[in-house]
XYZ file of C-alpha atoms in Angstrom:
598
model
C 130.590 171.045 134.645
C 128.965 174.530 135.825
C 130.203 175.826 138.798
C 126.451 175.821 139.565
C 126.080 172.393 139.237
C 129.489 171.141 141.089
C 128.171 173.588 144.121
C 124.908 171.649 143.756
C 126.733 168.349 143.657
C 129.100 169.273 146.445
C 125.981 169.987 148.811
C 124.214 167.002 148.092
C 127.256 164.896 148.858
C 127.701 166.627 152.274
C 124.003 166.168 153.102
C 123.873 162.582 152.183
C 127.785 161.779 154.626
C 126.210 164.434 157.006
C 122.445 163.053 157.178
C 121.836 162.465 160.880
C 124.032 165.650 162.301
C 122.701 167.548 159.761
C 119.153 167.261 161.051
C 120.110 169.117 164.330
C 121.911 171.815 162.278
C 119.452 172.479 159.627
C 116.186 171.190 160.671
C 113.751 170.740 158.166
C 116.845 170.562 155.200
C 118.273 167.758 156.608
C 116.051 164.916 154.776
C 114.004 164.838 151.069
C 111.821 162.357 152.890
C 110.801 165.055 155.420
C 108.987 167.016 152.852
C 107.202 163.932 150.867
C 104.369 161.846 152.274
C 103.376 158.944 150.363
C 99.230 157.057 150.431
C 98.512 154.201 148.581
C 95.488 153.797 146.369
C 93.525 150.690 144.845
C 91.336 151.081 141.633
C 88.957 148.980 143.489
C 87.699 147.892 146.649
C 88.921 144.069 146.388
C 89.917 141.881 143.713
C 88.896 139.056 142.195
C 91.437 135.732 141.237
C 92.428 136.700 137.523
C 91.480 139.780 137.470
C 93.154 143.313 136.213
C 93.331 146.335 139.299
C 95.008 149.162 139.128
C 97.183 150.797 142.280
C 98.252 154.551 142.670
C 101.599 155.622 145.223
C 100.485 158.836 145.395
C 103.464 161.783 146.631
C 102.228 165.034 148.260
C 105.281 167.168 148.265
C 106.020 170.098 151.202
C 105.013 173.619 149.708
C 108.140 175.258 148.259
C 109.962 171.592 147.757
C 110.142 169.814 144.540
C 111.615 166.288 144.248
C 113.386 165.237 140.755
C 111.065 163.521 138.117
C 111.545 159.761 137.158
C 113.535 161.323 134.038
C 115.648 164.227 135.760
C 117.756 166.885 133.495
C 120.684 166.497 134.755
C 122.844 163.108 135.766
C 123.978 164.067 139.305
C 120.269 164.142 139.839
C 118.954 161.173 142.076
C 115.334 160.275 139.608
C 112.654 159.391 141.323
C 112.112 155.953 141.086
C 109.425 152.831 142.610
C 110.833 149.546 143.482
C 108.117 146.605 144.275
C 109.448 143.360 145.611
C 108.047 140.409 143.961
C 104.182 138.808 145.289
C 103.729 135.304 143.929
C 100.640 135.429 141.530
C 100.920 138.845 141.803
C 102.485 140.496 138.107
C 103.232 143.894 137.077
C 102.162 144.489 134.061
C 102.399 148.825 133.725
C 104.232 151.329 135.831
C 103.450 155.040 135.203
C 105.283 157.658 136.728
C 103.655 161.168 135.793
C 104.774 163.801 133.461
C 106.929 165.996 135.178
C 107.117 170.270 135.392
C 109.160 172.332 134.265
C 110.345 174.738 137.296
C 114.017 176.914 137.133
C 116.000 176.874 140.200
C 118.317 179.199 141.325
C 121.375 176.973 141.197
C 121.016 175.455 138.257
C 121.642 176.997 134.573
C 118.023 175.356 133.019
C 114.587 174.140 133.967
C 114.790 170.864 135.881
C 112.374 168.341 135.270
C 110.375 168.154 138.852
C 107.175 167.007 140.312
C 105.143 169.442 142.711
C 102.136 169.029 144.903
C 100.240 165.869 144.258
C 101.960 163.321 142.089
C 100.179 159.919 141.745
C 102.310 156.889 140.301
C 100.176 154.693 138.564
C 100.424 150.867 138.435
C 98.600 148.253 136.810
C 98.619 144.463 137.866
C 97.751 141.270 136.836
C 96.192 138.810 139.489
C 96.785 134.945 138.833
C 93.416 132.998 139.114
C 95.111 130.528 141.885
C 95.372 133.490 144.170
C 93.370 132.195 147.236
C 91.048 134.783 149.221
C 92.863 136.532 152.005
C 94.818 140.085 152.330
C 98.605 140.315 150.901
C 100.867 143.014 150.895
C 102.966 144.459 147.819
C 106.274 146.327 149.471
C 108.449 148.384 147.847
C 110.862 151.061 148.027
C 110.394 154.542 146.819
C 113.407 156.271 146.072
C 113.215 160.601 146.029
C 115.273 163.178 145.994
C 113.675 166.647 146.944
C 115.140 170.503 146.082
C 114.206 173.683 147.056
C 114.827 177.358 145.381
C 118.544 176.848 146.582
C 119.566 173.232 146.712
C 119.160 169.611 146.725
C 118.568 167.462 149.338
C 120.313 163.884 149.801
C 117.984 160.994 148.520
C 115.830 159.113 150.668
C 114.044 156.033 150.549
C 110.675 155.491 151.404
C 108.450 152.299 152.587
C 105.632 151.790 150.309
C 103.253 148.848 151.491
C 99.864 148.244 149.278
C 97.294 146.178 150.662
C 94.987 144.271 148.610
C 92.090 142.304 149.731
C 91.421 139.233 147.315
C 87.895 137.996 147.477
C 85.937 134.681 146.754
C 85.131 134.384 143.000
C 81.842 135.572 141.874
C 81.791 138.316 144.976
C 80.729 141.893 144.012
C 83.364 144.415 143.447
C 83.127 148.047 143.709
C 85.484 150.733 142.117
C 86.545 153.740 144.084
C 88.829 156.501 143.688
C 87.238 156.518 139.807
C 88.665 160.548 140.273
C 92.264 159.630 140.505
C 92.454 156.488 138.011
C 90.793 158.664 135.059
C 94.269 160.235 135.181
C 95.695 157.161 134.196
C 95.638 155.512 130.667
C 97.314 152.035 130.822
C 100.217 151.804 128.572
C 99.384 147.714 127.535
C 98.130 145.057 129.400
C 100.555 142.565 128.666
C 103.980 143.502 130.425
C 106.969 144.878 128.174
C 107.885 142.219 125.450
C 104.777 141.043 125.196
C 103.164 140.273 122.339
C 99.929 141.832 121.579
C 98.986 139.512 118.337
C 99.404 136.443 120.545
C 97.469 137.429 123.343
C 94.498 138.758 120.515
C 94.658 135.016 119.251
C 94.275 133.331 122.092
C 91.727 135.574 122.951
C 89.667 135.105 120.049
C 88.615 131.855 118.820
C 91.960 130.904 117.151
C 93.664 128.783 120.046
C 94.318 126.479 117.642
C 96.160 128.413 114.755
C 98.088 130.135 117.694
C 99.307 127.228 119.235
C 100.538 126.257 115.307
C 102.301 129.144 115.463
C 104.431 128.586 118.894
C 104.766 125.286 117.245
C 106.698 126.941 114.382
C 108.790 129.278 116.825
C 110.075 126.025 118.604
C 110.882 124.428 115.106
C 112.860 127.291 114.549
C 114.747 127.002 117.870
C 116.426 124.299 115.708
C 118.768 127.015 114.244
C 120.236 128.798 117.283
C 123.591 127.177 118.492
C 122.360 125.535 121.720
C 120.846 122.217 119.586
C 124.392 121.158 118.520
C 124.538 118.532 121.989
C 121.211 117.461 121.401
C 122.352 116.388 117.432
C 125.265 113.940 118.881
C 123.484 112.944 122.006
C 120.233 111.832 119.734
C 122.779 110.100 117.529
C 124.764 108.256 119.928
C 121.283 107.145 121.968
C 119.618 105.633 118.752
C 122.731 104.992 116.836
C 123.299 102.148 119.739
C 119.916 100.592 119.564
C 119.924 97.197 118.485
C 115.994 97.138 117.136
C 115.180 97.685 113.840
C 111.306 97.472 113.482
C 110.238 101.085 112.118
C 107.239 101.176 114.439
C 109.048 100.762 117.480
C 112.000 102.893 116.913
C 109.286 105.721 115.817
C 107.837 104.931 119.498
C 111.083 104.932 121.013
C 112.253 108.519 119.516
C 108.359 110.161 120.282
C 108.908 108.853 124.092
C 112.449 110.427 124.089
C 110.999 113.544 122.085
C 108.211 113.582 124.843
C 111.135 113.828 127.762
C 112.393 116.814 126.072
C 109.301 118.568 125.630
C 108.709 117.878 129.738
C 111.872 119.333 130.601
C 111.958 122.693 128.448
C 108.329 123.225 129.259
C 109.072 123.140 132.888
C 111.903 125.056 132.779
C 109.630 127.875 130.703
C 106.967 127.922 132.672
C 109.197 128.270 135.819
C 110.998 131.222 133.922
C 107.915 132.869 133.224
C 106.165 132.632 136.641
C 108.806 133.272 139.018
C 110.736 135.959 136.489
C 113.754 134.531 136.256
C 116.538 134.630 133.764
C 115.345 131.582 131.432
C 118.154 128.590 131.516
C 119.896 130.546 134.358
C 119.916 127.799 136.652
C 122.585 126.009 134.434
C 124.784 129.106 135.696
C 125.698 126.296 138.523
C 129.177 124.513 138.300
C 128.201 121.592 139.305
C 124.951 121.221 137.059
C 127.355 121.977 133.943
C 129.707 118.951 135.174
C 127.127 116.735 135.921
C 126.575 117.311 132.157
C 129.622 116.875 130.783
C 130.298 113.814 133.105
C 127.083 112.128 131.266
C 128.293 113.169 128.047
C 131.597 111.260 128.605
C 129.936 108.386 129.577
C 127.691 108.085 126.375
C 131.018 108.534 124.216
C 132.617 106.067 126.324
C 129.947 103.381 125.106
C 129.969 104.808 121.671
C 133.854 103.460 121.711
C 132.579 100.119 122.791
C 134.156 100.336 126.339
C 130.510 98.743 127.557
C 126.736 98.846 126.386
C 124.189 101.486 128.516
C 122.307 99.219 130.343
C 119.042 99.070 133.151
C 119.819 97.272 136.168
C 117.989 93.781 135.762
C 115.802 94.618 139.007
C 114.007 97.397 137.334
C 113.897 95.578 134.477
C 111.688 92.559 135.951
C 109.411 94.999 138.210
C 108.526 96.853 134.538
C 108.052 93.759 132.561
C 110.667 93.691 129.956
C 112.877 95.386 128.105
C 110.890 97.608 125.953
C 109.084 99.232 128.634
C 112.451 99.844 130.322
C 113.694 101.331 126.571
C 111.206 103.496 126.510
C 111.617 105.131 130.607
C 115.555 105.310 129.536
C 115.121 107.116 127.195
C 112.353 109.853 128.169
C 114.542 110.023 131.041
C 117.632 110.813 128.504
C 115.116 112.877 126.744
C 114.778 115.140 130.614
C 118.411 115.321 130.503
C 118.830 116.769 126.982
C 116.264 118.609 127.240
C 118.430 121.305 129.243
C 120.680 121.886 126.359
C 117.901 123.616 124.813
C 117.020 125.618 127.870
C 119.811 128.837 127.070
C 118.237 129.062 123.849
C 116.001 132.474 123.547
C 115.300 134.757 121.221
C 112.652 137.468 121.361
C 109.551 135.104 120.181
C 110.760 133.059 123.305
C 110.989 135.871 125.625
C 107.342 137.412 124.356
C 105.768 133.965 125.183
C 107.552 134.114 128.940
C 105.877 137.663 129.404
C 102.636 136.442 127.953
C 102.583 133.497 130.229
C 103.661 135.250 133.468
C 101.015 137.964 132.663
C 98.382 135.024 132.689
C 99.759 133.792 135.669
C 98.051 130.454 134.754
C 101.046 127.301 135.208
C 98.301 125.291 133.674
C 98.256 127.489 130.209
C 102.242 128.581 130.542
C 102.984 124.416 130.487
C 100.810 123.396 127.311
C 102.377 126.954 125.967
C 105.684 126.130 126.620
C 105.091 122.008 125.726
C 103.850 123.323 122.113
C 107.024 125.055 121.954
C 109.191 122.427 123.026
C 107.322 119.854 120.540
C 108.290 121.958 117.762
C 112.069 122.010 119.288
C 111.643 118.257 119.496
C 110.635 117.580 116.108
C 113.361 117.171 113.879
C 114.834 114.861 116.511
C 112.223 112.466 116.298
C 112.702 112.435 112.880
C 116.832 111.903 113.553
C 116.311 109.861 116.386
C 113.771 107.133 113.696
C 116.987 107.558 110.799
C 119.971 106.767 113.753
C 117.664 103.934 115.197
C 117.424 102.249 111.823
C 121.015 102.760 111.048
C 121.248 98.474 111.785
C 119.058 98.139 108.816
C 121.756 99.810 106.456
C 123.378 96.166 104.509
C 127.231 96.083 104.249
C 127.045 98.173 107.599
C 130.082 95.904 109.707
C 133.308 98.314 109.283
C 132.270 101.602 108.338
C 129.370 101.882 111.155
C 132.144 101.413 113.571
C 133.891 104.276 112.110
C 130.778 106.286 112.528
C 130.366 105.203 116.299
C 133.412 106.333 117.009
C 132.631 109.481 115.144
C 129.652 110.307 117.028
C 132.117 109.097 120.608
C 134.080 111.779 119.320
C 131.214 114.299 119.005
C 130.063 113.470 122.256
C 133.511 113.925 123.992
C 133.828 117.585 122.776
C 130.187 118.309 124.089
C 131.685 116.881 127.132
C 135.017 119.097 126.864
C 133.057 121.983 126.315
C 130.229 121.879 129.158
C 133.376 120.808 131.600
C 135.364 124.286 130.835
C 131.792 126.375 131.231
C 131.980 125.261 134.556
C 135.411 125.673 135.394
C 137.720 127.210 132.640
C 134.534 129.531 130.901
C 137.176 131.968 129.542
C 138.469 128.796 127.368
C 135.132 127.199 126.296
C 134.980 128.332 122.481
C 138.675 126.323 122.523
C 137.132 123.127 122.535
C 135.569 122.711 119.441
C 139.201 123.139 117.455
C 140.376 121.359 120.395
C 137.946 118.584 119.546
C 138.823 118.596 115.495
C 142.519 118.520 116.126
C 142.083 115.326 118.797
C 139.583 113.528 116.422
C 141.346 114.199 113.353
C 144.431 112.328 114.323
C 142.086 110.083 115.972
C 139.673 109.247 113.373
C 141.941 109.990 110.025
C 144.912 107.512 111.414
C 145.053 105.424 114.086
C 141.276 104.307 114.793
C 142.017 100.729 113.069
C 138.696 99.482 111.979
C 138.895 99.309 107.792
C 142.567 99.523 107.835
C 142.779 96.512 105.086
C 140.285 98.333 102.836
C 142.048 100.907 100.621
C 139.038 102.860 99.912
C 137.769 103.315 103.419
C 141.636 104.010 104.554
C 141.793 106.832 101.617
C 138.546 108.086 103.163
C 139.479 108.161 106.995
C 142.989 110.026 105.340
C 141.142 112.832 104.020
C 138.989 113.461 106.781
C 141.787 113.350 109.228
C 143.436 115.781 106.782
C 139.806 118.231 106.544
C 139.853 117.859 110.690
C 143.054 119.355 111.726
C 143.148 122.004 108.808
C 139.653 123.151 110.342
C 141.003 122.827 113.430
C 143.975 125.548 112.371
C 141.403 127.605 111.149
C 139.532 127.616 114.464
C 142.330 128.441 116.414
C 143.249 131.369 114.232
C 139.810 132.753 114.549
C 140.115 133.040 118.491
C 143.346 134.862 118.190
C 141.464 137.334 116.175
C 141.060 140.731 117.955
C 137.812 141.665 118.695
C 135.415 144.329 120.538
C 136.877 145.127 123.743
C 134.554 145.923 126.459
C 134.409 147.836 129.661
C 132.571 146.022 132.692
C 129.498 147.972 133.395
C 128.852 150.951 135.912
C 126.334 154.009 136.001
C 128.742 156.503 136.319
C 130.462 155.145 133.012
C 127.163 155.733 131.056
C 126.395 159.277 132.877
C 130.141 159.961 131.183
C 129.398 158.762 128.008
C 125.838 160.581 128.108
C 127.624 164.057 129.041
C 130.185 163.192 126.254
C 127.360 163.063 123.354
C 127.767 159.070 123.114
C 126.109 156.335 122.219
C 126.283 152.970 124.594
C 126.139 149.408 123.298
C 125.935 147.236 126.582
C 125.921 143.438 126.313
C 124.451 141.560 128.830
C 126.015 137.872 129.144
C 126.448 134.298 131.790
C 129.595 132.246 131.176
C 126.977 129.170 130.680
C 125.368 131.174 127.982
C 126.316 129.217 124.472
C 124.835 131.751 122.213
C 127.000 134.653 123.870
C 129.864 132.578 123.348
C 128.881 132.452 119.541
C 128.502 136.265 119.082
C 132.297 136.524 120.611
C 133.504 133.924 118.420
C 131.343 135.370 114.970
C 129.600 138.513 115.395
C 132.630 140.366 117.526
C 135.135 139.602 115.455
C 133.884 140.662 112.896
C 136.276 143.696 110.864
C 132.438 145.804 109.751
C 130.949 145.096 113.250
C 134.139 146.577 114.977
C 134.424 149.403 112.624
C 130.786 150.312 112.754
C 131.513 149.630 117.040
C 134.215 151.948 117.224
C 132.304 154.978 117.974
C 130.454 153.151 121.154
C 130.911 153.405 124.620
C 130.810 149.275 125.056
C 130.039 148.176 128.579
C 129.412 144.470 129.428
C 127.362 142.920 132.459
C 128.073 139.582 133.350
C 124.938 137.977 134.802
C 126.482 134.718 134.784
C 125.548 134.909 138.906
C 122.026 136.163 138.044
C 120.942 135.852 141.475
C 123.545 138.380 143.075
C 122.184 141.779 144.292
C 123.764 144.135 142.006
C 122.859 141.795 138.586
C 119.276 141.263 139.557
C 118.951 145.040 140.095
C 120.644 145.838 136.531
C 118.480 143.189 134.862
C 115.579 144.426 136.095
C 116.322 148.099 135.249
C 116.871 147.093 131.922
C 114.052 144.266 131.377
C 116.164 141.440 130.396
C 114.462 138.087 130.023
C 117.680 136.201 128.624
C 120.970 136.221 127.654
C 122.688 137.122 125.295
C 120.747 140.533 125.094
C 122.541 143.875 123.672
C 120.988 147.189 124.040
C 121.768 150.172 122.865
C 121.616 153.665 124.158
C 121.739 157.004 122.097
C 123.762 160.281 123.127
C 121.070 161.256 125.590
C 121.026 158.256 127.613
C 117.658 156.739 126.055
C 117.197 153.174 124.732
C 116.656 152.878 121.268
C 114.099 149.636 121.759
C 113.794 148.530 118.247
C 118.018 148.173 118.002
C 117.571 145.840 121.089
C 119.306 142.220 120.227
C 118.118 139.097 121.773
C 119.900 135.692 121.265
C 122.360 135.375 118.279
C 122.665 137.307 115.273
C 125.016 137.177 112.746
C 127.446 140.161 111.520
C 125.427 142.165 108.891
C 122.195 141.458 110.676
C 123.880 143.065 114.120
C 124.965 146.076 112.078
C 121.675 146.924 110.300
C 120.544 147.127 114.407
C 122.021 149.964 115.498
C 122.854 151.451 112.253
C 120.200 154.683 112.807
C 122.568 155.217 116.146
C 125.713 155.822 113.649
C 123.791 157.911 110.785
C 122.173 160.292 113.823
């Protein structure tokens, strides 16, 4: 560092410990907030429910004072920066800080980057049609750091409170301050992640071939990790049914289909409108047990300890057992439907932006139902095949088998969801864990076809496929992988002044598909090579709700987890590298390859 930086450095640290004294000793030097006044500005007199407005914070600096632009020159610069707490139906969807000045200081060896004068921050937001009439307040926080020709002041914070006054629908609206907003050229109107094509369809008149095509992105949910429960739960819940009439096992796996849909829509939609990290509420201990103790119990009927049954009082109040069938298992359907619910990829996280901008729970549900119907699909399709299973002749011995195969199944989920909650460190052990247990299980001493040579050879080799899969699993996690550094600011400023590019992976414990990138991606021997030259920092946002993670998530826009972003040398994202959900080895590379050819 400069000598003319450390001094500058040096005296901003004492004026930040020394604030309040300070102010006696040096007057007007003592505080960047003393030389910046702040107004607030509306695009429009009021607003109408589901309308678009735009907002200005608008700084008048002190003659002779400067204060650091939102993208300052040098690190130990404090960037000027507007924080507004969350309004419900009330979404963001642009925030422009202006184009800062060049201006050379005295203490420092270049230009800094600084705004002078009047400096309007622009912001564009999206007002949910359920708003009712009234006056609300948006506060925030602005956040400003002011220098002179000789040095920088400590940072302050400022109050920022915008009033808006929502009218009746149909009332007449007037725009003012037309001066200031033709400054301002909205960067989109769908927040960041959005996607543009989607919003043009819905706009237009095909609803109907975009709703097809969230159907399709929900089918293809079917490939990320987090389906694997739903497969042996599906299995195990039709497997056991004793009917065998086509038509009413189709009707039973569309009602439990129909649960699932309910439950991931819900949890979308509540994503989307309240901005929360989707499928973050399963970041709760007890939630994940409560899964795995359900889990347990359907493998404990799958080994014939007891049959899943409705109490016989809800059973007469409904009118039979069908009826009760069919509640059981939408119900089941609720329950599975969270497995689904860390699943995201960067369709998924485009439709939550869409639907928050909307700011319509009406639209964000069918949205988010669509979606989940095309998650659902190949289960009603499994869950018809598993029901029908009874229908298979010559189905006595070996079906037992396969019950117990599917117990098995079912206990690992179990296993697996009961270490997430407490032992998350030790939750990829499970599934070798699992083989190794159901191989000896299964392969030699379950006894059903014992007195059938062929089945016996059969149960042999499988027990003999299980535990040297299992081996192979275990070797796998004692493979070295990427080794991270927990995340800090002053650990990318370093790697930023050192000419380095940062790879920073943002993760929950509960998150399944982070555990698969550890367990495949990571590990990989190209992926670390290609790695090596990264600063790799991770965040752990597996308690989203804390102060410091919601800050980071929100400086960084993430919607989900697992997300991995990438910053070059200069401290800038590169956006298209960005990785959302899992990705496999060669695909992760090709990501951030232009970072290691620059």
């Amino acid at each position: 560092m400069h000598l003319s930086r450390f001094i500058a450095v040096v005296l901003a640290a004492v004026f930040f410990v020394l604030e309040v004294p300070a102010q006696s000793s040096f007057g007007a030097f003592a505080s960047s907030a003393q030389h910046v006044s702040v107004e607030t500005k509306l695009s429009v007199d009021r607003v109408l429910p589901g309308s678009t407005f735009q907002a200005a914070v608008v700084m008048t600096i002190a003659d002779t004072w400067h204060i650091n632009s939102n993208t300052p020159t040098y690190d130990y610069l404090i960037a000027t920066s507007l924080d507004l707490k969350p309004v419900e139906g009330f979404i963001v969807t642009d925030l422009q800080y202006p184009k800062g000045k060049q201006y050379k200081f005295e203490f420092a060896d270049d230009p800094l980057d600084v705004y002078e004068g009047t400096a309007p921050i622009f912001i564009s937001l999206k007002l949910s049609d359920k708003v009712a009439p009234g006056t609300y307040t948006l506060d925030g926080n602005l956040v400003v750091q002011a220098c002179n020709d000789q040095v920088c002041l400590a940072p302050s914070t400022i109050p920022v409170r915008i009033d808006v006054d929502v009218a009746e629908s149909g009332a007449t609206i007037t725009v003012i301050h037309e001066e200031l907003f033709a400054q301002y050229s909205p960067a989109d109107t769908l927040p960041a992640g959005a996607d543009d094509s989607l919003a043009r369809a819905f706009e237009s008149e095909n609803a109907l071939v975009a709703f097809f095509a969230i159907f399709l992105v929900g089918l293809a949910l079917n490939l990320t990790p987090c389906v694997y429960p739903m497969m042996s739960v599906t299995v195990s819940l039709f497997g056991a049914q004793s009917d065998t009439k086509t038509l009413r096992v189709a009707l039973k796996a569309a009602t439990y289909v129909f649960g699932i849909a309910t439950m991931y829509s819900l949890l979308g939609v509540s994503a989307a409108l309240s901005g929360g990290l989707f499928g973050s509420w399963l970041q709760s201990s007890w939630v994940l047990a409560g899964i795995a103790a359900l889990l347990f119990g359907l493998a404990l009927s799958m080994f014939g300890l007891y049959q899943i049954q409705v109490p016989y009082w809800l059973t007469s109040k409904l009118g039979g057992t069908t009826g009760t069938g069919l509640i059981g298992l939408y119900l089941s359907g609720l329950v599975v439907g969270v497995f689904a619910a860390p699943c995201i990829g960067p369709p998924v996280i485009a439709l939550l932006a869409f639907v928050g901008a909307k700011g319509d729970p009406l639209f964000g549900f069918w949205v988010f139902f669509i979606l989940s119907l095309g998650l659902g699909f190949p289960y009603l399709i499994l869950g018809t095949f598993s029901g029908l299973l009874k229908k298979v002749p010559k189905s006595g011995v070996w079906l037992v088998w396969v019950e117990r195969l599917f117990g098995v199944v079912l206990v690992g989920a179990a296993l697996f969801y009961l270490s997430l909650a407490f032992l998350p460190k030790y939750s990829a052990h499970m599934v070798p864990i699992t083989l190794l247990i159901g191989g000896i299980y299964l392969g030699f001493l379950e006894p059903s076809g014992k007195d059938r040579p062929a089945i016996r050879r059969f149960k042999y080799t499988f027990g003999v496929v299980a535990l040297v899969v299992s081996a192979m699993g275990f070797n796998a996690l004692r493979e070295p992988g990427l080794t991270w550094e927990p995340y800090s600011e002053q650990r990318v400023m370093e790697a930023r002044a050192a000419g380095k590019p940062v790879m920073i992976d943002f993760y929950a414990d509960w998150c399944i598909p982070c555990l698969e990138l550890e367990r495949k991606t990571f590990t990989d021997a190209d992926v670390m090579a290609a790695a090596d030259g990264f600063v790799r920092l991770k965040v752990d946002l597996t308690h989203f709700d804390s102060p410091e993670a919601e800050r980071i998530r929100r400086e960084f826009n993430i919607a989900g987890v697992p997300t991995i972003v990438f910053l070059d040398p200069n401290g800038d994202e590169l956006k298209s590298a960005r990785v959302v959900g899992y990705i496999p080895p060669k695909e992760f590379i090709a990501r951030f390859q232009p970072l290691i050819d620059s």
